Amino acid sequence: RASAGCGRHHGAMPLSRIVAAVDGTRAGFEAVRQAGRLVQPGGTVRIIAVADPYFAAMNTWAGQRLVSPEEVVTSRGEYLAKERLLERAAQAVEDGRKQLPGGVVVEGEVIEGVTHDVLIQASRDARVLALGSHGGGRMTGLVLASTATDMLRHAACSVLVARPPFDEDDFPR
């Protein structure tokens, strides 16, 4: 039986608020896209990009360098890395907005902090936490403590681990 106000999700409770984590990768944007298809009309998708100091220290965001070796030598690389991390995280939030259909309330923000802590806190204010999978597999996630595996174990709400479908229009129906 369909829930009141549920519309396109027969037999499911309406999803009024979904948190979607973006990290500048296709998998992260897929999480936002799927969140936009699952949220009820007029519902809210909160897009979060976490500016984790680990990424600045490792000089990487979405698999790309934040600072070139030359820039490390000619400038204070750690400050430049943090500045670029914040810029790329903000751009990921804006690019995530483009994945959402009209009629969805969008909140977007960059939050500085440890990814695990930020997403656990965000999961307390959502019906679903959506995030992308980078395809490492379950064993890799257990050994390397992937974000998706970590959230499956610790999030305060249901978790959607988005994987880009073969047919972009096929999920969800």
Short mmCIF file of C-alpha atoms in Angstrom, two decimals:
data_model
loop_
_atom_site.label_atom_id
_atom_site.label_comp_id
_atom_site.label_asym_id
_atom_site.label_seq_id
_atom_site.Cartn_x
_atom_site.Cartn_y
_atom_site.Cartn_z
CA ARG A 1 0.00 0.00 0.00
CA ALA A 2 1.37 3.42 -0.92
CA SER A 3 2.08 5.91 1.85
CA ALA A 4 0.31 9.25 1.82
CA GLY A 5 2.26 11.77 -0.21
CA CYS A 6 4.55 9.06 -1.47
CA GLY A 7 3.61 9.35 -5.12
CA ARG A 8 6.17 7.42 -7.14
CA HIS A 9 7.40 5.10 -4.37
CA HIS A 10 4.64 2.52 -3.93
CA GLY A 11 4.73 0.80 -0.58
CA ALA A 12 7.65 2.84 0.66
CA MET A 13 7.72 5.59 3.23
CA PRO A 14 8.36 8.98 1.68
CA LEU A 15 11.96 10.13 1.89
CA SER A 16 11.72 13.74 2.93
CA ARG A 17 15.41 14.35 3.68
CA ILE A 18 18.46 12.70 2.19
CA VAL A 19 22.08 13.60 2.84
CA ALA A 20 24.35 13.00 -0.16
CA ALA A 21 28.12 13.06 0.20
CA VAL A 22 30.16 14.24 -2.78
CA ASP A 23 33.87 13.91 -3.25
CA GLY A 24 34.42 15.22 -6.77
CA THR A 25 34.18 11.79 -8.39
CA ARG A 26 31.58 10.23 -10.68
CA ALA A 27 30.57 7.90 -7.84
CA GLY A 28 29.83 10.84 -5.56
CA PHE A 29 27.79 12.61 -8.22
CA GLU A 30 25.89 9.38 -8.83
CA ALA A 31 24.99 9.34 -5.12
CA VAL A 32 23.50 12.83 -5.49
CA ARG A 33 21.65 11.84 -8.67
CA GLN A 34 20.13 8.79 -7.02
CA ALA A 35 19.21 10.84 -3.94
CA GLY A 36 17.38 13.24 -6.23
CA ARG A 37 15.38 10.38 -7.69
CA LEU A 38 14.52 8.93 -4.29
CA VAL A 39 13.53 12.06 -2.38
CA GLN A 40 9.85 12.93 -2.31
CA PRO A 41 8.67 15.96 -4.31
CA GLY A 42 9.44 19.04 -2.26
CA GLY A 43 11.85 17.04 -0.12
CA THR A 44 15.38 18.11 0.72
CA VAL A 45 18.73 16.81 -0.49
CA ARG A 46 21.61 18.10 1.61
CA ILE A 47 24.83 17.86 -0.39
CA ILE A 48 27.95 17.68 1.75
CA ALA A 49 31.57 17.76 0.63
CA VAL A 50 33.97 16.98 3.44
CA ALA A 51 37.24 18.90 3.40
CA ASP A 52 39.15 16.31 5.39
CA PRO A 53 42.66 17.41 6.47
CA TYR A 54 43.83 13.92 5.44
CA PHE A 55 43.21 14.82 1.79
CA ALA A 56 45.25 18.01 2.08
CA ALA A 57 48.07 16.09 3.81
CA MET A 58 47.96 13.40 1.11
CA ASN A 59 47.77 16.12 -1.57
CA THR A 60 44.77 14.56 -3.30
CA TRP A 61 41.11 15.19 -4.10
CA ALA A 62 39.09 13.01 -6.47
CA GLY A 63 42.25 11.20 -7.52
CA GLN A 64 44.05 14.37 -8.60
CA ARG A 65 46.87 16.32 -7.02
CA LEU A 66 46.02 19.48 -5.18
CA VAL A 67 49.53 20.93 -5.40
CA SER A 68 52.25 20.19 -7.94
CA PRO A 69 55.77 19.32 -6.79
CA GLU A 70 56.96 22.68 -8.14
CA GLU A 71 54.37 24.53 -6.05
CA VAL A 72 55.48 22.70 -2.91
CA VAL A 73 59.00 24.03 -3.48
CA THR A 74 57.98 27.58 -4.41
CA SER A 75 55.18 28.13 -1.90
CA ARG A 76 53.91 26.84 1.40
CA GLY A 77 52.45 23.69 -0.10
CA GLU A 78 50.38 22.63 2.91
CA TYR A 79 48.47 25.93 2.95
CA LEU A 80 47.99 25.88 -0.79
CA ALA A 81 46.77 22.27 -0.60
CA LYS A 82 44.16 23.18 2.01
CA GLU A 83 43.02 26.20 -0.01
CA ARG A 84 42.63 24.09 -3.14
CA LEU A 85 40.89 21.32 -1.21
CA LEU A 86 38.26 23.82 -0.04
CA GLU A 87 37.88 25.19 -3.58
CA ARG A 88 37.44 21.74 -5.12
CA ALA A 89 35.03 20.66 -2.39
CA ALA A 90 32.93 23.78 -3.03
CA GLN A 91 32.99 23.04 -6.76
CA ALA A 92 31.87 19.45 -6.06
CA VAL A 93 28.86 20.78 -4.13
CA GLU A 94 27.95 23.08 -7.03
CA ASP A 95 28.41 20.27 -9.57
CA GLY A 96 26.28 18.05 -7.35
CA ARG A 97 23.45 20.59 -7.50
CA LYS A 98 23.34 20.05 -11.27
CA GLN A 99 22.50 16.38 -10.71
CA LEU A 100 19.21 17.18 -8.98
CA PRO A 101 15.82 17.66 -10.63
CA GLY A 102 13.63 20.71 -10.14
CA GLY A 103 11.24 20.62 -7.22
CA VAL A 104 13.89 19.37 -4.79
CA VAL A 105 15.04 21.66 -2.00
CA VAL A 106 18.84 21.69 -2.12
CA GLU A 107 21.14 22.51 0.75
CA GLY A 108 24.84 22.42 -0.01
CA GLU A 109 27.89 22.92 2.13
CA VAL A 110 31.54 22.18 2.58
CA ILE A 111 32.38 20.97 6.06
CA GLU A 112 35.95 20.84 7.33
CA GLY A 113 36.65 17.81 9.46
CA VAL A 114 37.32 14.10 9.55
CA THR A 115 35.11 12.38 6.97
CA HIS A 116 33.82 9.71 9.37
CA ASP A 117 32.84 12.23 12.04
CA VAL A 118 31.18 14.67 9.63
CA LEU A 119 29.10 11.99 7.89
CA ILE A 120 28.06 10.31 11.15
CA GLN A 121 26.84 13.67 12.45
CA ALA A 122 25.03 14.40 9.15
CA SER A 123 23.37 10.96 9.20
CA ARG A 124 21.56 11.91 12.42
CA ASP A 125 19.52 14.47 10.48
CA ALA A 126 18.48 12.33 7.50
CA ARG A 127 16.31 9.42 6.46
CA VAL A 128 19.06 8.18 4.11
CA LEU A 129 22.77 8.89 3.67
CA ALA A 130 23.81 8.46 0.03
CA LEU A 131 27.43 8.14 -0.96
CA GLY A 132 29.36 6.69 -3.85
CA SER A 133 31.36 3.52 -4.01
CA HIS A 134 34.73 3.50 -5.66
CA GLY A 135 34.53 -0.21 -6.40
CA GLY A 136 37.10 -1.46 -3.94
CA GLY A 137 34.91 -4.35 -2.88
CA ARG A 138 33.89 -5.57 0.56
CA MET A 139 37.24 -7.04 1.60
CA THR A 140 39.11 -3.91 0.54
CA GLY A 141 36.59 -1.83 2.49
CA LEU A 142 37.06 -3.94 5.59
CA VAL A 143 40.85 -3.87 5.42
CA LEU A 144 41.26 -0.24 4.32
CA ALA A 145 38.22 1.16 6.16
CA SER A 146 36.52 2.70 3.14
CA THR A 147 34.05 5.47 3.82
CA ALA A 148 31.15 3.43 2.40
CA THR A 149 31.96 0.43 4.62
CA ASP A 150 32.40 2.70 7.62
CA MET A 151 29.02 4.36 7.05
CA LEU A 152 27.26 1.03 6.56
CA ARG A 153 28.46 0.07 10.03
CA HIS A 154 28.05 3.35 11.90
CA ALA A 155 25.56 5.74 10.27
CA ALA A 156 22.48 6.68 12.27
CA CYS A 157 20.18 6.21 9.26
CA SER A 158 19.85 3.95 6.25
CA VAL A 159 22.75 4.11 3.79
CA LEU A 160 22.59 4.06 0.00
CA VAL A 161 25.90 3.08 -1.57
CA ALA A 162 25.48 4.34 -5.11
CA ARG A 163 27.11 2.63 -8.01
CA PRO A 164 26.68 4.06 -11.47
CA PRO A 165 24.20 1.81 -13.32
CA PHE A 166 24.88 0.47 -16.78
CA ASP A 167 21.69 2.20 -17.91
CA GLU A 168 21.63 5.70 -16.42
CA ASP A 169 17.81 5.85 -16.57
CA ASP A 170 17.29 2.43 -15.03
CA PHE A 171 17.68 3.28 -11.32
CA PRO A 172 15.58 3.79 -9.33
CA ARG A 173 12.14 3.00 -10.75
#
